[in-house]
Amino acid sequence: MTRPTGRAMRLTIFIGESDLWHHKPVYAEIVHRAHAAGLAGASVFRGIEGFGASSLIHTQRLLSLSEDLPVAIVVVDDEKRVRDFLPQLDELVADGLVMLDDCEVIRYGGRERAE
């Protein structure tokens, strides 16, 4: 696993919570592949409301419960490592949005794993 500092790239993938890859959530497959690729980290965020290319609004409000809420997966690492990971998304993300942004890592730290 890398520890990015300074200039980095943020990969953000917007998909539906119910999107599947071989009976497994796509967001989980992306996180596991990012981990296997040694990327610095990946997080999944569940949206409470949103719409995309279909213009259909998905919401968690009680009167219009959705089974396909928006999900964002965010990965940050150096540019080369993120760009090298992009081909893996080609087979996983059929519907959705994939974005790249330049960013700056100010601090990257966490608890060390107990072995």
mmCIF file with all atom_site columns, C-alpha atoms in Angstrom:
data_model
loop_
_atom_site.group_PDB
_atom_site.id
_atom_site.type_symbol
_atom_site.label_atom_id
_atom_site.label_alt_id
_atom_site.label_comp_id
_atom_site.label_asym_id
_atom_site.label_entity_id
_atom_site.label_seq_id
_atom_site.pdbx_PDB_ins_code
_atom_site.Cartn_x
_atom_site.Cartn_y
_atom_site.Cartn_z
_atom_site.occupancy
_atom_site.B_iso_or_equiv
_atom_site.pdbx_formal_charge
_atom_site.auth_seq_id
_atom_site.auth_comp_id
_atom_site.auth_asym_id
_atom_site.auth_atom_id
_atom_site.pdbx_PDB_model_num
ATOM 1   C CA . MET A 1 1   ? 0.000   0.000   0.000   1.00 0.00 ? 1   MET A CA 1
ATOM 2   C CA . THR A 1 2   ? 1.246   3.453   -0.854  1.00 0.00 ? 2   THR A CA 1
ATOM 3   C CA . ARG A 1 3   ? 1.141   6.537   1.346   1.00 0.00 ? 3   ARG A CA 1
ATOM 4   C CA . PRO A 1 4   ? 0.475   9.518   -0.870  1.00 0.00 ? 4   PRO A CA 1
ATOM 5   C CA . THR A 1 5   ? 1.632   12.983  0.120   1.00 0.00 ? 5   THR A CA 1
ATOM 6   C CA . GLY A 1 6   ? 1.468   16.219  -1.806  1.00 0.00 ? 6   GLY A CA 1
ATOM 7   C CA . ARG A 1 7   ? 0.008   16.086  -5.303  1.00 0.00 ? 7   ARG A CA 1
ATOM 8   C CA . ALA A 1 8   ? -2.354  13.195  -5.862  1.00 0.00 ? 8   ALA A CA 1
ATOM 9   C CA . MET A 1 9   ? -5.352  12.159  -7.915  1.00 0.00 ? 9   MET A CA 1
ATOM 10  C CA . ARG A 1 10  ? -8.878  11.484  -6.693  1.00 0.00 ? 10  ARG A CA 1
ATOM 11  C CA . LEU A 1 11  ? -10.958 8.902   -8.536  1.00 0.00 ? 11  LEU A CA 1
ATOM 12  C CA . THR A 1 12  ? -14.691 9.171   -7.855  1.00 0.00 ? 12  THR A CA 1
ATOM 13  C CA . ILE A 1 13  ? -17.160 6.626   -9.197  1.00 0.00 ? 13  ILE A CA 1
ATOM 14  C CA . PHE A 1 14  ? -20.917 7.250   -8.980  1.00 0.00 ? 14  PHE A CA 1
ATOM 15  C CA . ILE A 1 15  ? -23.096 4.162   -9.394  1.00 0.00 ? 15  ILE A CA 1
ATOM 16  C CA . GLY A 1 16  ? -26.342 2.737   -8.053  1.00 0.00 ? 16  GLY A CA 1
ATOM 17  C CA . GLU A 1 17  ? -26.387 0.843   -4.792  1.00 0.00 ? 17  GLU A CA 1
ATOM 18  C CA . SER A 1 18  ? -28.102 -2.119  -6.484  1.00 0.00 ? 18  SER A CA 1
ATOM 19  C CA . ASP A 1 19  ? -25.540 -2.455  -9.315  1.00 0.00 ? 19  ASP A CA 1
ATOM 20  C CA . LEU A 1 20  ? -24.146 -5.981  -9.203  1.00 0.00 ? 20  LEU A CA 1
ATOM 21  C CA . TRP A 1 21  ? -21.054 -7.814  -10.461 1.00 0.00 ? 21  TRP A CA 1
ATOM 22  C CA . HIS A 1 22  ? -21.434 -11.603 -10.290 1.00 0.00 ? 22  HIS A CA 1
ATOM 23  C CA . HIS A 1 23  ? -24.124 -11.323 -7.570  1.00 0.00 ? 23  HIS A CA 1
ATOM 24  C CA . LYS A 1 24  ? -21.926 -8.977  -5.492  1.00 0.00 ? 24  LYS A CA 1
ATOM 25  C CA . PRO A 1 25  ? -22.338 -5.184  -5.155  1.00 0.00 ? 25  PRO A CA 1
ATOM 26  C CA . VAL A 1 26  ? -20.167 -3.346  -7.695  1.00 0.00 ? 26  VAL A CA 1
ATOM 27  C CA . TYR A 1 27  ? -18.988 -0.934  -4.996  1.00 0.00 ? 27  TYR A CA 1
ATOM 28  C CA . ALA A 1 28  ? -17.640 -3.845  -2.931  1.00 0.00 ? 28  ALA A CA 1
ATOM 29  C CA . GLU A 1 29  ? -15.848 -5.314  -5.948  1.00 0.00 ? 29  GLU A CA 1
ATOM 30  C CA . ILE A 1 30  ? -14.224 -1.941  -6.704  1.00 0.00 ? 30  ILE A CA 1
ATOM 31  C CA . VAL A 1 31  ? -13.019 -1.571  -3.095  1.00 0.00 ? 31  VAL A CA 1
ATOM 32  C CA . HIS A 1 32  ? -11.603 -5.104  -3.057  1.00 0.00 ? 32  HIS A CA 1
ATOM 33  C CA . ARG A 1 33  ? -9.833  -4.594  -6.390  1.00 0.00 ? 33  ARG A CA 1
ATOM 34  C CA . ALA A 1 34  ? -8.415  -1.253  -5.215  1.00 0.00 ? 34  ALA A CA 1
ATOM 35  C CA . HIS A 1 35  ? -7.096  -2.991  -2.107  1.00 0.00 ? 35  HIS A CA 1
ATOM 36  C CA . ALA A 1 36  ? -5.602  -5.834  -4.153  1.00 0.00 ? 36  ALA A CA 1
ATOM 37  C CA . ALA A 1 37  ? -3.962  -3.262  -6.447  1.00 0.00 ? 37  ALA A CA 1
ATOM 38  C CA . GLY A 1 38  ? -2.243  -1.712  -3.421  1.00 0.00 ? 38  GLY A CA 1
ATOM 39  C CA . LEU A 1 39  ? -3.951  1.648   -3.722  1.00 0.00 ? 39  LEU A CA 1
ATOM 40  C CA . ALA A 1 40  ? -3.721  3.954   -0.711  1.00 0.00 ? 40  ALA A CA 1
ATOM 41  C CA . GLY A 1 41  ? -7.391  3.664   0.194   1.00 0.00 ? 41  GLY A CA 1
ATOM 42  C CA . ALA A 1 42  ? -10.987 3.555   -0.976  1.00 0.00 ? 42  ALA A CA 1
ATOM 43  C CA . SER A 1 43  ? -14.223 4.629   0.699   1.00 0.00 ? 43  SER A CA 1
ATOM 44  C CA . VAL A 1 44  ? -17.865 4.106   -0.224  1.00 0.00 ? 44  VAL A CA 1
ATOM 45  C CA . PHE A 1 45  ? -20.466 6.781   0.516   1.00 0.00 ? 45  PHE A CA 1
ATOM 46  C CA . ARG A 1 46  ? -24.190 6.122   0.286   1.00 0.00 ? 46  ARG A CA 1
ATOM 47  C CA . GLY A 1 47  ? -26.258 9.016   -0.973  1.00 0.00 ? 47  GLY A CA 1
ATOM 48  C CA . ILE A 1 48  ? -29.641 9.889   0.428   1.00 0.00 ? 48  ILE A CA 1
ATOM 49  C CA . GLU A 1 49  ? -30.958 11.318  -2.831  1.00 0.00 ? 49  GLU A CA 1
ATOM 50  C CA . GLY A 1 50  ? -29.760 11.892  -6.368  1.00 0.00 ? 50  GLY A CA 1
ATOM 51  C CA . PHE A 1 51  ? -30.198 11.415  -10.099 1.00 0.00 ? 51  PHE A CA 1
ATOM 52  C CA . GLY A 1 52  ? -27.924 10.675  -12.996 1.00 0.00 ? 52  GLY A CA 1
ATOM 53  C CA . ALA A 1 53  ? -28.047 10.083  -16.735 1.00 0.00 ? 53  ALA A CA 1
ATOM 54  C CA . SER A 1 54  ? -31.516 8.502   -16.525 1.00 0.00 ? 54  SER A CA 1
ATOM 55  C CA . SER A 1 55  ? -32.919 11.660  -14.832 1.00 0.00 ? 55  SER A CA 1
ATOM 56  C CA . LEU A 1 56  ? -34.818 9.380   -12.441 1.00 0.00 ? 56  LEU A CA 1
ATOM 57  C CA . ILE A 1 57  ? -34.599 10.709  -8.879  1.00 0.00 ? 57  ILE A CA 1
ATOM 58  C CA . HIS A 1 58  ? -33.632 8.099   -6.279  1.00 0.00 ? 58  HIS A CA 1
ATOM 59  C CA . THR A 1 59  ? -34.409 8.987   -2.680  1.00 0.00 ? 59  THR A CA 1
ATOM 60  C CA . GLN A 1 60  ? -34.604 7.419   0.755   1.00 0.00 ? 60  GLN A CA 1
ATOM 61  C CA . ARG A 1 61  ? -37.600 9.504   1.822   1.00 0.00 ? 61  ARG A CA 1
ATOM 62  C CA . LEU A 1 62  ? -40.299 7.403   3.415   1.00 0.00 ? 62  LEU A CA 1
ATOM 63  C CA . LEU A 1 63  ? -43.014 7.986   0.811   1.00 0.00 ? 63  LEU A CA 1
ATOM 64  C CA . SER A 1 64  ? -40.798 7.055   -2.119  1.00 0.00 ? 64  SER A CA 1
ATOM 65  C CA . LEU A 1 65  ? -38.332 4.464   -0.857  1.00 0.00 ? 65  LEU A CA 1
ATOM 66  C CA . SER A 1 66  ? -35.691 3.551   -3.399  1.00 0.00 ? 66  SER A CA 1
ATOM 67  C CA . GLU A 1 67  ? -33.806 0.307   -3.627  1.00 0.00 ? 67  GLU A CA 1
ATOM 68  C CA . ASP A 1 68  ? -31.170 1.935   -5.805  1.00 0.00 ? 68  ASP A CA 1
ATOM 69  C CA . LEU A 1 69  ? -29.756 4.880   -3.890  1.00 0.00 ? 69  LEU A CA 1
ATOM 70  C CA . PRO A 1 70  ? -26.686 6.632   -5.285  1.00 0.00 ? 70  PRO A CA 1
ATOM 71  C CA . VAL A 1 71  ? -23.283 5.407   -4.132  1.00 0.00 ? 71  VAL A CA 1
ATOM 72  C CA . ALA A 1 72  ? -19.931 7.167   -4.515  1.00 0.00 ? 72  ALA A CA 1
ATOM 73  C CA . ILE A 1 73  ? -16.640 5.298   -4.306  1.00 0.00 ? 73  ILE A CA 1
ATOM 74  C CA . VAL A 1 74  ? -13.626 7.553   -3.716  1.00 0.00 ? 74  VAL A CA 1
ATOM 75  C CA . VAL A 1 75  ? -10.020 6.460   -4.222  1.00 0.00 ? 75  VAL A CA 1
ATOM 76  C CA . VAL A 1 76  ? -6.981  8.714   -3.703  1.00 0.00 ? 76  VAL A CA 1
ATOM 77  C CA . ASP A 1 77  ? -3.418  7.850   -4.707  1.00 0.00 ? 77  ASP A CA 1
ATOM 78  C CA . ASP A 1 78  ? -0.722  9.186   -7.005  1.00 0.00 ? 78  ASP A CA 1
ATOM 79  C CA . GLU A 1 79  ? -1.768  9.815   -10.599 1.00 0.00 ? 79  GLU A CA 1
ATOM 80  C CA . LYS A 1 80  ? 0.018   6.873   -12.193 1.00 0.00 ? 80  LYS A CA 1
ATOM 81  C CA . ARG A 1 81  ? -1.409  4.325   -9.758  1.00 0.00 ? 81  ARG A CA 1
ATOM 82  C CA . VAL A 1 82  ? -4.945  5.682   -10.182 1.00 0.00 ? 82  VAL A CA 1
ATOM 83  C CA . ARG A 1 83  ? -4.684  5.737   -13.992 1.00 0.00 ? 83  ARG A CA 1
ATOM 84  C CA . ASP A 1 84  ? -3.284  2.191   -13.977 1.00 0.00 ? 84  ASP A CA 1
ATOM 85  C CA . PHE A 1 85  ? -6.393  1.110   -12.039 1.00 0.00 ? 85  PHE A CA 1
ATOM 86  C CA . LEU A 1 86  ? -8.894  2.615   -14.528 1.00 0.00 ? 86  LEU A CA 1
ATOM 87  C CA . PRO A 1 87  ? -9.000  -0.397  -16.929 1.00 0.00 ? 87  PRO A CA 1
ATOM 88  C CA . GLN A 1 88  ? -10.435 -2.513  -14.101 1.00 0.00 ? 88  GLN A CA 1
ATOM 89  C CA . LEU A 1 89  ? -13.453 -0.192  -14.024 1.00 0.00 ? 89  LEU A CA 1
ATOM 90  C CA . ASP A 1 90  ? -14.232 -0.816  -17.700 1.00 0.00 ? 90  ASP A CA 1
ATOM 91  C CA . GLU A 1 91  ? -15.780 -4.192  -16.933 1.00 0.00 ? 91  GLU A CA 1
ATOM 92  C CA . LEU A 1 92  ? -17.408 -3.131  -13.641 1.00 0.00 ? 92  LEU A CA 1
ATOM 93  C CA . VAL A 1 93  ? -19.084 0.209   -14.352 1.00 0.00 ? 93  VAL A CA 1
ATOM 94  C CA . ALA A 1 94  ? -21.729 -0.157  -17.050 1.00 0.00 ? 94  ALA A CA 1
ATOM 95  C CA . ASP A 1 95  ? -23.968 2.699   -15.881 1.00 0.00 ? 95  ASP A CA 1
ATOM 96  C CA . GLY A 1 96  ? -22.606 5.559   -13.856 1.00 0.00 ? 96  GLY A CA 1
ATOM 97  C CA . LEU A 1 97  ? -20.014 8.307   -13.819 1.00 0.00 ? 97  LEU A CA 1
ATOM 98  C CA . VAL A 1 98  ? -16.256 8.004   -13.400 1.00 0.00 ? 98  VAL A CA 1
ATOM 99  C CA . MET A 1 99  ? -14.342 11.211  -12.588 1.00 0.00 ? 99  MET A CA 1
ATOM 100 C CA . LEU A 1 100 ? -10.734 12.162  -11.999 1.00 0.00 ? 100 LEU A CA 1
ATOM 101 C CA . ASP A 1 101 ? -9.614  15.236  -10.064 1.00 0.00 ? 101 ASP A CA 1
ATOM 102 C CA . ASP A 1 102 ? -6.196  16.511  -9.108  1.00 0.00 ? 102 ASP A CA 1
ATOM 103 C CA . CYS A 1 103 ? -5.938  16.973  -5.357  1.00 0.00 ? 103 CYS A CA 1
ATOM 104 C CA . GLU A 1 104 ? -3.396  17.590  -2.649  1.00 0.00 ? 104 GLU A CA 1
ATOM 105 C CA . VAL A 1 105 ? -2.916  15.209  0.266   1.00 0.00 ? 105 VAL A CA 1
ATOM 106 C CA . ILE A 1 106 ? -2.263  17.199  3.415   1.00 0.00 ? 106 ILE A CA 1
ATOM 107 C CA . ARG A 1 107 ? -2.196  14.299  5.847   1.00 0.00 ? 107 ARG A CA 1
ATOM 108 C CA . TYR A 1 108 ? -2.510  10.545  5.415   1.00 0.00 ? 108 TYR A CA 1
ATOM 109 C CA . GLY A 1 109 ? -2.271  8.487   8.544   1.00 0.00 ? 109 GLY A CA 1
ATOM 110 C CA . GLY A 1 110 ? -4.042  5.919   10.573  1.00 0.00 ? 110 GLY A CA 1
ATOM 111 C CA . ARG A 1 111 ? -3.636  3.287   13.172  1.00 0.00 ? 111 ARG A CA 1
ATOM 112 C CA . GLU A 1 112 ? -1.047  0.683   12.345  1.00 0.00 ? 112 GLU A CA 1
ATOM 113 C CA . ARG A 1 113 ? -2.441  -2.779  11.846  1.00 0.00 ? 113 ARG A CA 1
ATOM 114 C CA . ALA A 1 114 ? -1.671  -5.244  14.619  1.00 0.00 ? 114 ALA A CA 1
ATOM 115 C CA . GLU A 1 115 ? 0.003   -8.339  13.193  1.00 0.00 ? 115 GLU A CA 1
#
